[in-house]
């Protein structure tokens, strides 16, 4: 038979759509044509495939070969189709059997010798092939990643000859079995919260942010521990569920980010320098790639010295912070990247960092201070639930060498309990509550409602801020294991809008 059909997977964002590789041999002058919107790397595969087949001691057909990558309107890039194309030619020319090919999907780049080289984006393909109940054939170096979840059926091969012998059942290769995967306790890999001296109010805000998944903005002079606080947030976050961890691992897979199987359930932590572009932050490029907001999915994105970022770069954060995803549009298609993140931002009170210091070190004018703070727009500031001051520490407290306050393990247990309460009640974190959910789960008394209305009028807060205060109050109540929001919980939530109050007072 001169027609063979095999299956493989393309890469579009973090998705792996199915691609059928249709190979047809016909009479005519010897040639090899690849159709179906192939990019340059795919077109070049004809030379890699020809050499790999010949060097593996197979016969390369001296016929007119047409290879169609269907669907035809889906862009195909990279060397991931090499193995499927080579096997399609061998199957169409009768050199390997056709009857077993429908049970497999093939991914891998071929060397000229016929050896298989690893490719990126294996994990999304493995997840999708598992849904279709097919075995995924991958390069040996990709096997551990592809078999990350328990039900995966992965067949690792090192050479084109290996899979050909397997299809001939001489011999049959075993499925990959990963017996080395272990889980490392989270507190062994993260800095501890007890390392920070003082700053009990900031630690409390960090705990509330972790409990409800809230965004946090810290304002304070240099050296007060803002960066230390931010880097310790992952140490008090619960481990990811297997579904969440798989999605995070899939993002790393398509981004060529390194990952370790032993701690793959630890929430990601990303820190961007203020010179980052908008594309680096939210993703983009001719072939859309994930940005920092996607690489931090289900984790933390830390922006230090946030006023130093270009204003248009910060504004692109509005959509992912509100919707939990970012859409990158191109002429032929759209790519949607997930971005459910906790934004942790830090800034100084003025350009020199010492505004309001009693020693008189600050020489910034009022206009200069105002221009500095206005680099963060009101709409972006509105999307940050918790906004606090981080004051300088007393000298005598800095001289103490002992651990300060609770360690991360103790705080994380309270955060886990609060998250468990939220998931049982509403199947999502408090930060993800819709306005309808808030009316159902964030009920407050008539007296507390009047208190909140007075606070909104005094601080000149928006309707969005009104709902976000209620979400934070719900998280505070959950930490206290309270079924309802009490006045103390609401008052604390209102007090966590400190920065917004200051900015409006300055104006």
Coordinates of C-alpha atoms in Angstrom, one line a residue:
X1 CA 0.0 0.0 0.0
X2 CA 1.4 3.4 -0.9
X3 CA -0.6 5.4 1.6
X4 CA 0.1 5.6 5.4
X5 CA -1.5 7.7 8.1
X6 CA 0.2 8.4 11.5
X7 CA -0.5 10.7 14.4
X8 CA 1.6 13.3 16.1
X9 CA 1.0 16.6 18.0
X10 CA 1.7 20.2 17.1
X11 CA 2.3 22.9 19.7
X12 CA 0.1 26.0 19.9
X13 CA 0.6 27.9 23.2
X14 CA 0.4 25.3 25.9
X15 CA -2.0 23.1 23.8
X16 CA -1.0 20.1 21.7
X17 CA -3.5 19.7 18.9
X18 CA -3.6 16.4 17.0
X19 CA -1.9 16.3 13.6
X20 CA -2.4 13.5 11.1
X21 CA 0.7 12.8 9.0
X22 CA -0.6 11.4 5.6
X23 CA 2.2 10.0 3.4
X24 CA 1.5 9.0 -0.2
X25 CA 3.9 7.5 -2.7
X26 CA 3.2 7.8 -6.4
X27 CA 4.9 7.4 -9.7
X28 CA 6.9 10.3 -11.1
X29 CA 10.2 12.0 -10.7
X30 CA 11.7 11.3 -7.3
X31 CA 10.8 14.2 -4.9
X32 CA 9.6 14.9 -1.4
X33 CA 7.0 17.6 -0.8
X34 CA 5.6 18.5 2.6
X35 CA 2.3 20.4 2.6
X36 CA 0.0 21.6 5.5
X37 CA 1.4 25.0 6.5
X38 CA 4.9 23.8 7.5
X39 CA 7.4 26.4 8.8
X40 CA 11.1 26.4 7.8
X41 CA 12.2 23.8 10.4
X42 CA 9.5 21.4 9.2
X43 CA 10.5 22.0 5.5
X44 CA 14.1 21.2 6.4
X45 CA 13.0 17.9 7.9
X46 CA 13.1 16.3 4.4
X47 CA 16.9 16.3 4.5
X48 CA 17.1 15.0 8.1
X49 CA 14.6 12.3 7.3
X50 CA 16.3 11.1 4.1
X51 CA 19.7 10.8 5.8
X52 CA 18.2 9.1 8.9
X53 CA 16.4 6.5 6.8
X54 CA 19.5 5.8 4.7
X55 CA 21.9 5.6 7.7
X56 CA 19.5 3.3 9.4
X57 CA 19.9 0.9 6.5
X58 CA 16.4 1.3 5.1
X59 CA 15.7 2.1 1.5
X60 CA 14.6 5.7 0.7
X61 CA 11.9 5.3 -2.0
X62 CA 12.9 6.8 -5.4
X63 CA 9.4 7.9 -6.0
X64 CA 7.2 11.0 -5.8
X65 CA 6.5 11.4 -2.0
X66 CA 3.8 13.8 -0.8
X67 CA 3.4 14.3 3.0
X68 CA 0.3 16.2 4.2
X69 CA 0.2 17.5 7.8
X70 CA -3.5 17.9 8.6
X71 CA -5.3 20.0 9.5
X72 CA -3.8 22.2 6.7
X73 CA -4.6 25.6 8.4
X74 CA -2.7 24.8 11.6
X75 CA 0.8 26.2 11.6
X76 CA 3.5 23.6 12.3
X77 CA 7.0 24.4 13.5
X78 CA 10.1 22.7 14.9
X79 CA 11.6 19.3 14.4
X80 CA 9.0 17.4 16.4
X81 CA 7.5 15.9 13.2
X82 CA 10.6 14.2 12.0
X83 CA 9.9 10.8 13.5
X84 CA 6.3 10.7 12.3
X85 CA 7.4 11.7 8.7
X86 CA 10.2 9.1 8.6
X87 CA 7.8 6.3 9.8
X88 CA 5.2 7.4 7.4
X89 CA 7.6 7.0 4.5
X90 CA 8.7 3.6 5.7
X91 CA 5.1 2.5 6.2
X92 CA 3.9 3.7 2.8
X93 CA 6.8 1.9 1.2
X94 CA 6.0 -1.3 3.0
X95 CA 9.2 -1.5 5.1
X96 CA 7.3 -1.4 8.4
X97 CA 3.8 -2.8 9.2
X98 CA 0.8 -0.5 9.1
X99 CA -1.6 -2.4 11.4
X100 CA -0.2 -1.1 14.7
X101 CA 0.4 2.5 13.8
X102 CA -3.1 3.8 14.9
X103 CA -2.3 2.9 18.5
X104 CA 0.6 5.3 18.7
X105 CA 1.5 9.0 18.5
X106 CA 5.0 9.9 17.5
X107 CA 7.2 12.9 18.5
X108 CA 10.9 13.5 18.1
X109 CA 13.6 15.1 16.1
X110 CA 15.9 13.0 14.0
X111 CA 19.7 13.3 13.8
X112 CA 21.3 12.4 10.5
X113 CA 22.4 9.1 12.0
X114 CA 18.8 8.1 12.9
X115 CA 19.2 8.9 16.6
X116 CA 16.3 10.7 18.3
X117 CA 16.8 14.1 19.9
X118 CA 14.6 15.6 22.6
X119 CA 12.0 18.2 21.8
X120 CA 10.1 20.7 23.9
X121 CA 6.4 20.7 24.7
X122 CA 6.3 16.9 25.4
X123 CA 4.1 17.0 28.5
X124 CA 1.0 18.7 26.9
X125 CA 1.3 16.1 24.1
X126 CA 1.5 13.3 26.6
X127 CA -1.7 14.5 28.4
X128 CA -3.6 14.8 25.2
X129 CA -2.5 11.4 23.8
X130 CA -3.5 9.8 27.1
X131 CA -7.0 11.2 26.7
X132 CA -7.1 9.5 23.3
X133 CA -5.9 6.2 24.8
X134 CA -2.8 6.1 22.6
X135 CA 0.8 5.4 23.5
X136 CA 3.2 8.3 22.9
X137 CA 6.5 7.4 21.4
X138 CA 9.2 10.0 22.4
X139 CA 12.9 10.4 22.5
X140 CA 14.5 8.7 25.5
X141 CA 15.5 12.0 27.1
X142 CA 11.9 13.2 27.1
X143 CA 10.5 10.1 28.7
X144 CA 10.6 11.2 32.4
X145 CA 8.8 14.4 31.6
X146 CA 6.1 12.7 29.5
X147 CA 5.5 10.1 32.2
X148 CA 5.0 12.7 34.9
X149 CA 1.4 11.6 35.6
X150 CA 0.5 8.1 36.7
X151 CA -1.7 7.0 33.8
X152 CA 0.7 8.1 31.1
X153 CA 1.6 5.5 28.4
X154 CA 5.1 6.5 27.1
X155 CA 7.4 4.5 24.9
X156 CA 11.0 5.9 25.0
X157 CA 13.2 5.2 22.0
X158 CA 16.8 6.2 21.3
X159 CA 17.0 5.4 17.6
X160 CA 14.8 5.1 14.5
X161 CA 15.7 1.4 14.4
X162 CA 14.4 0.9 17.9
X163 CA 10.8 1.9 17.0
X164 CA 10.9 0.0 13.7
X165 CA 12.0 -3.2 15.5
X166 CA 9.2 -2.6 18.0
X167 CA 6.6 -2.3 15.3
X168 CA 7.9 -5.6 13.8
X169 CA 7.7 -7.0 17.4
X170 CA 11.4 -7.9 17.3
X171 CA 11.7 -7.2 20.2
X172 CA 8.7 -5.3 21.8
X173 CA 9.9 -2.3 23.9
X174 CA 8.6 -1.9 27.4
X175 CA 6.6 1.2 28.5
X176 CA 8.5 3.8 30.6
X177 CA 8.3 3.2 34.3
X178 CA 9.5 6.0 36.6
X179 CA 10.3 4.5 40.0
X180 CA 12.5 7.4 41.2
X181 CA 9.8 10.1 41.5
X182 CA 9.6 11.4 45.1
X183 CA 8.1 14.5 46.6
X184 CA 10.4 16.8 48.6
X185 CA 8.9 18.7 51.6
X186 CA 8.3 22.3 50.7
X187 CA 10.1 23.7 53.7
X188 CA 13.4 22.2 52.7
X189 CA 13.6 24.3 49.5
X190 CA 12.3 27.7 50.5
X191 CA 13.7 30.4 52.8
X192 CA 11.9 30.5 56.2
X193 CA 9.6 33.3 57.4
X194 CA 11.3 33.2 60.8
X195 CA 14.5 34.6 59.3
X196 CA 12.8 38.0 59.1
X197 CA 13.3 40.2 62.2
X198 CA 10.2 42.1 63.3
X199 CA 7.7 43.3 60.7
X200 CA 4.8 41.4 62.3
X201 CA 2.2 43.4 60.6
X202 CA 3.8 42.7 57.2
X203 CA 4.0 39.0 58.0
X204 CA 0.3 39.0 58.9
X205 CA -0.5 40.7 55.6
X206 CA 1.6 38.0 53.8
X207 CA -0.3 35.3 55.6
X208 CA -3.7 36.8 54.7
X209 CA -2.5 37.1 51.1
X210 CA -1.4 33.4 51.0
X211 CA -4.7 32.3 52.6
X212 CA -7.0 33.9 50.0
X213 CA -4.6 34.2 47.0
X214 CA -4.7 38.0 47.2
X215 CA -2.3 40.4 45.5
X216 CA -0.1 42.4 47.8
X217 CA 1.8 45.7 47.5
X218 CA 4.4 46.7 50.0
X219 CA 5.7 50.3 50.4
X220 CA 8.7 51.2 52.6
X221 CA 12.2 52.6 52.6
X222 CA 15.2 50.5 51.4
X223 CA 16.3 47.6 53.7
X224 CA 13.1 47.0 55.6
X225 CA 12.6 43.5 54.3
X226 CA 10.2 43.8 51.4
X227 CA 12.1 41.5 49.1
X228 CA 12.7 39.0 52.0
X229 CA 9.0 38.9 52.7
X230 CA 8.1 38.4 49.0
X231 CA 10.6 35.5 48.6
X232 CA 9.2 33.7 51.6
X233 CA 5.6 33.7 50.3
X234 CA 6.1 30.3 48.5
X235 CA 7.2 28.8 51.9
X236 CA 3.7 29.4 53.4
X237 CA 1.7 28.4 50.3
X238 CA 0.1 24.9 50.2
X239 CA 1.5 22.5 47.6
X240 CA -0.2 22.4 44.3
X241 CA -2.8 19.7 43.5
X242 CA -1.7 17.2 40.8
X243 CA -3.9 18.9 38.2
X244 CA -2.4 22.3 39.0
X245 CA 1.1 20.9 39.0
X246 CA 0.6 19.2 35.6
X247 CA -0.5 22.5 34.1
X248 CA 2.5 24.3 35.6
X249 CA 4.8 21.6 34.3
X250 CA 3.2 21.8 30.9
X251 CA 4.0 25.5 30.8
X252 CA 7.6 24.9 31.7
X253 CA 7.7 22.1 29.0
X254 CA 6.7 24.4 26.2
X255 CA 9.0 27.2 27.5
X256 CA 12.1 25.1 27.7
X257 CA 12.2 25.8 31.5
X258 CA 14.0 23.3 33.7
X259 CA 11.9 21.3 36.1
X260 CA 12.6 18.8 38.8
X261 CA 10.3 15.8 39.4
X262 CA 11.0 15.7 43.1
X263 CA 9.6 19.2 43.8
X264 CA 7.2 19.7 40.9
X265 CA 4.3 20.5 43.2
X266 CA 5.9 23.6 44.7
X267 CA 4.2 26.8 43.5
X268 CA 6.4 28.7 41.0
X269 CA 8.1 32.0 42.0
X270 CA 9.1 34.4 39.3
X271 CA 10.9 37.7 39.8
X272 CA 11.1 40.2 36.9
X273 CA 13.6 43.0 36.6
X274 CA 12.2 46.5 35.9
X275 CA 13.8 46.6 32.5
X276 CA 11.5 43.8 31.3
X277 CA 9.4 44.5 28.2
X278 CA 5.7 44.0 27.9
X279 CA 6.2 40.9 25.8
X280 CA 8.6 39.4 28.4
X281 CA 5.9 40.1 31.0
X282 CA 2.8 38.8 29.4
X283 CA 4.1 36.8 26.4
X284 CA 4.1 37.3 22.6
X285 CA 6.5 37.1 19.7
X286 CA 5.9 36.0 16.1
X287 CA 5.3 32.5 17.5
X288 CA 3.6 33.4 20.8
X289 CA 5.6 32.3 23.8
X290 CA 4.5 32.4 27.5
X291 CA 5.6 35.4 29.5
X292 CA 6.3 35.8 33.2
X293 CA 2.6 36.0 34.2
X294 CA 2.2 32.5 32.6
X295 CA 5.4 31.1 34.0
X296 CA 4.1 32.2 37.4
X297 CA 0.7 30.4 36.9
X298 CA -0.6 29.1 40.2
X299 CA 2.3 30.8 41.9
X300 CA 3.9 34.2 42.7
X301 CA 5.0 37.0 40.4
X302 CA 7.2 39.5 42.3
X303 CA 7.9 42.9 40.8
X304 CA 10.4 44.8 42.9
X305 CA 10.7 48.6 42.5
X306 CA 7.5 48.6 40.6
X307 CA 7.5 52.3 39.7
X308 CA 10.7 51.8 37.8
X309 CA 8.9 49.6 35.3
X310 CA 7.7 51.5 32.2
X311 CA 4.1 52.5 32.6
X312 CA 2.9 50.8 29.5
X313 CA 4.5 47.6 30.6
X314 CA 2.6 47.7 33.9
X315 CA -0.7 48.4 32.2
X316 CA -0.6 45.1 30.3
X317 CA -1.0 43.4 33.7
X318 CA -4.6 44.5 34.0
X319 CA -6.2 41.8 31.9
X320 CA -4.4 38.8 33.5
X321 CA -4.9 40.1 37.0
X322 CA -8.7 40.4 36.4
X323 CA -9.4 37.4 34.2
X324 CA -6.7 34.9 35.1
X325 CA -5.5 34.5 31.5
X326 CA -3.9 36.4 28.7
X327 CA -4.9 36.3 25.0
X328 CA -2.2 36.8 22.4
X329 CA -3.7 37.5 18.9
X330 CA -2.0 37.0 15.6
X331 CA -3.2 37.3 12.1
X332 CA -3.9 33.6 11.7
X333 CA -4.8 32.5 15.2
X334 CA -5.1 33.4 18.9
X335 CA -3.3 31.8 21.8
X336 CA -4.7 31.9 25.3
X337 CA -2.2 31.5 28.1
X338 CA -3.3 30.9 31.7
X339 CA -2.1 33.4 34.3
X340 CA -3.7 32.8 37.7
X341 CA -1.0 34.5 39.8
X342 CA -0.5 36.3 43.0
X343 CA 1.2 39.6 42.3
X344 CA 3.5 40.8 45.0
X345 CA 4.9 44.3 44.3
X346 CA 7.3 46.5 46.3
X347 CA 8.1 50.2 46.0
X348 CA 9.9 52.9 47.9
X349 CA 7.9 55.9 49.2
X350 CA 9.9 58.2 46.9
X351 CA 12.7 58.1 44.3
X352 CA 15.5 58.3 47.0
X353 CA 13.5 55.9 49.3
X354 CA 13.5 58.0 52.5
X355 CA 10.4 60.1 52.2
X356 CA 8.9 60.8 55.7
X357 CA 12.2 59.9 57.4
X358 CA 12.7 62.0 60.6
X359 CA 16.5 62.3 60.0
X360 CA 15.9 64.5 57.0
X361 CA 17.7 62.3 54.5
X362 CA 15.0 62.8 51.8
X363 CA 15.5 65.8 49.4
X364 CA 12.6 64.9 47.1
X365 CA 10.0 67.6 46.4
X366 CA 6.3 66.9 46.9
X367 CA 5.8 67.1 43.1
X368 CA 8.6 64.6 42.6
X369 CA 7.2 62.2 45.1
X370 CA 3.7 62.5 43.5
X371 CA 5.1 61.8 40.0
X372 CA 6.9 58.8 41.3
X373 CA 3.7 57.3 42.9
X374 CA 1.6 58.1 39.9
X375 CA 3.7 55.7 37.8
X376 CA 1.3 53.1 39.1
X377 CA -2.1 53.9 37.6
X378 CA -5.2 53.9 39.6
X379 CA -6.8 51.0 37.7
X380 CA -3.8 48.8 38.4
X381 CA -3.6 49.8 42.0
X382 CA -7.3 49.0 42.3
X383 CA -6.6 45.4 41.4
X384 CA -4.2 44.9 44.3
X385 CA -6.2 43.7 47.3
X386 CA -3.7 44.4 50.1
X387 CA -1.6 47.5 50.3
X388 CA 0.6 48.1 53.3
X389 CA 3.5 50.0 54.7
X390 CA 6.7 48.3 55.7
X391 CA 8.4 50.7 58.2
X392 CA 12.1 50.7 59.2
X393 CA 13.1 48.4 62.0
X394 CA 14.4 49.6 65.4
X395 CA 18.2 49.2 65.7
X396 CA 18.0 47.0 68.8
X397 CA 15.7 44.5 67.0
X398 CA 18.3 44.2 64.2
X399 CA 21.0 43.3 66.6
X400 CA 19.2 40.2 67.9
X401 CA 20.4 37.0 66.4
X402 CA 17.5 34.8 67.5
X403 CA 14.8 33.7 65.1
X404 CA 11.8 36.1 65.1
X405 CA 8.3 34.9 65.3
X406 CA 6.6 31.9 63.8
X407 CA 8.3 29.7 61.2
X408 CA 6.9 29.0 57.8
X409 CA 5.7 25.5 58.7
X410 CA 3.4 26.9 61.4
X411 CA 2.0 29.6 59.3
X412 CA 1.5 27.2 56.3
X413 CA -0.7 25.0 58.5
X414 CA -3.1 27.9 59.1
X415 CA -3.0 28.8 55.4
X416 CA -3.8 25.2 54.5
X417 CA -6.7 25.1 56.9
X418 CA -8.1 28.4 55.5
X419 CA -7.7 27.1 51.9
X420 CA -9.5 23.9 52.8
X421 CA -12.4 25.8 54.3
X422 CA -12.7 27.9 51.1
X423 CA -12.6 24.9 48.8
X424 CA -15.3 23.1 50.8
X425 CA -17.5 26.2 50.8
X426 CA -17.1 27.6 47.3
X427 CA -14.7 25.3 45.4
X428 CA -12.3 28.3 44.7
X429 CA -10.0 30.7 46.6
X430 CA -11.5 33.9 48.0
X431 CA -9.5 36.0 45.5
X432 CA -11.3 34.2 42.6
X433 CA -14.9 35.0 43.9
X434 CA -17.2 36.7 41.5
X435 CA -19.6 39.4 42.5
X436 CA -22.4 36.9 42.8
X437 CA -20.2 34.6 45.0
X438 CA -19.4 37.6 47.2
X439 CA -23.1 38.3 47.9
X440 CA -23.5 34.7 48.9
X441 CA -20.3 34.0 50.9
X442 CA -19.3 37.4 52.2
X443 CA -22.4 38.4 54.1
X444 CA -21.9 41.2 56.7
X445 CA -24.2 42.7 59.2
X446 CA -26.1 46.0 58.7
X447 CA -23.7 47.8 61.1
X448 CA -20.6 46.5 59.3
X449 CA -22.1 47.5 56.0
X450 CA -22.4 51.1 57.2
X451 CA -18.8 50.9 58.4
X452 CA -17.6 49.7 55.0
X453 CA -19.7 52.4 53.2
X454 CA -18.1 55.1 55.4
X455 CA -14.7 53.8 54.6
X456 CA -15.4 53.7 50.9
X457 CA -16.6 57.3 51.0
X458 CA -13.6 58.5 53.2
X459 CA -11.0 56.7 51.1
X460 CA -12.7 57.4 47.8
X461 CA -12.4 53.8 46.8
X462 CA -14.0 52.3 43.7
X463 CA -16.7 49.6 43.5
X464 CA -13.9 47.1 42.7
X465 CA -12.1 48.0 45.9
X466 CA -15.4 47.5 47.8
X467 CA -15.7 43.9 46.7
X468 CA -12.0 43.3 47.2
X469 CA -12.2 44.4 50.8
X470 CA -14.9 41.9 51.3
X471 CA -12.8 39.2 49.8
X472 CA -9.9 40.0 52.1
X473 CA -12.2 40.1 55.1
X474 CA -13.5 36.6 54.2
X475 CA -9.9 35.4 54.1
X476 CA -9.2 36.9 57.6
X477 CA -12.4 35.2 58.9
X478 CA -11.3 31.8 57.4
X479 CA -7.9 32.1 59.1
X480 CA -9.8 32.6 62.4
X481 CA -12.0 29.6 61.5
X482 CA -15.0 31.9 61.7
X483 CA -18.1 31.0 59.7
X484 CA -19.1 34.7 59.3
X485 CA -17.3 37.9 58.8
X486 CA -17.0 39.8 62.1
X487 CA -16.4 43.5 62.6
X488 CA -12.8 42.9 63.6
X489 CA -12.2 41.0 60.3
X490 CA -13.7 43.8 58.2
X491 CA -11.8 46.5 60.1
X492 CA -8.5 44.7 59.5
X493 CA -9.3 44.3 55.8
X494 CA -10.1 48.1 55.5
X495 CA -6.8 48.8 57.3
X496 CA -5.0 46.8 54.6
X497 CA -5.7 49.6 52.0
X498 CA -3.1 51.9 53.6
X499 CA -1.3 52.9 50.4
X500 CA -4.4 53.8 48.6
X501 CA -5.4 56.1 51.5
X502 CA -2.0 57.8 51.5
X503 CA -2.1 58.5 47.7
X504 CA -5.5 60.0 47.8
X505 CA -4.5 62.2 50.8
X506 CA -1.4 63.5 49.0
X507 CA -3.6 64.5 46.1

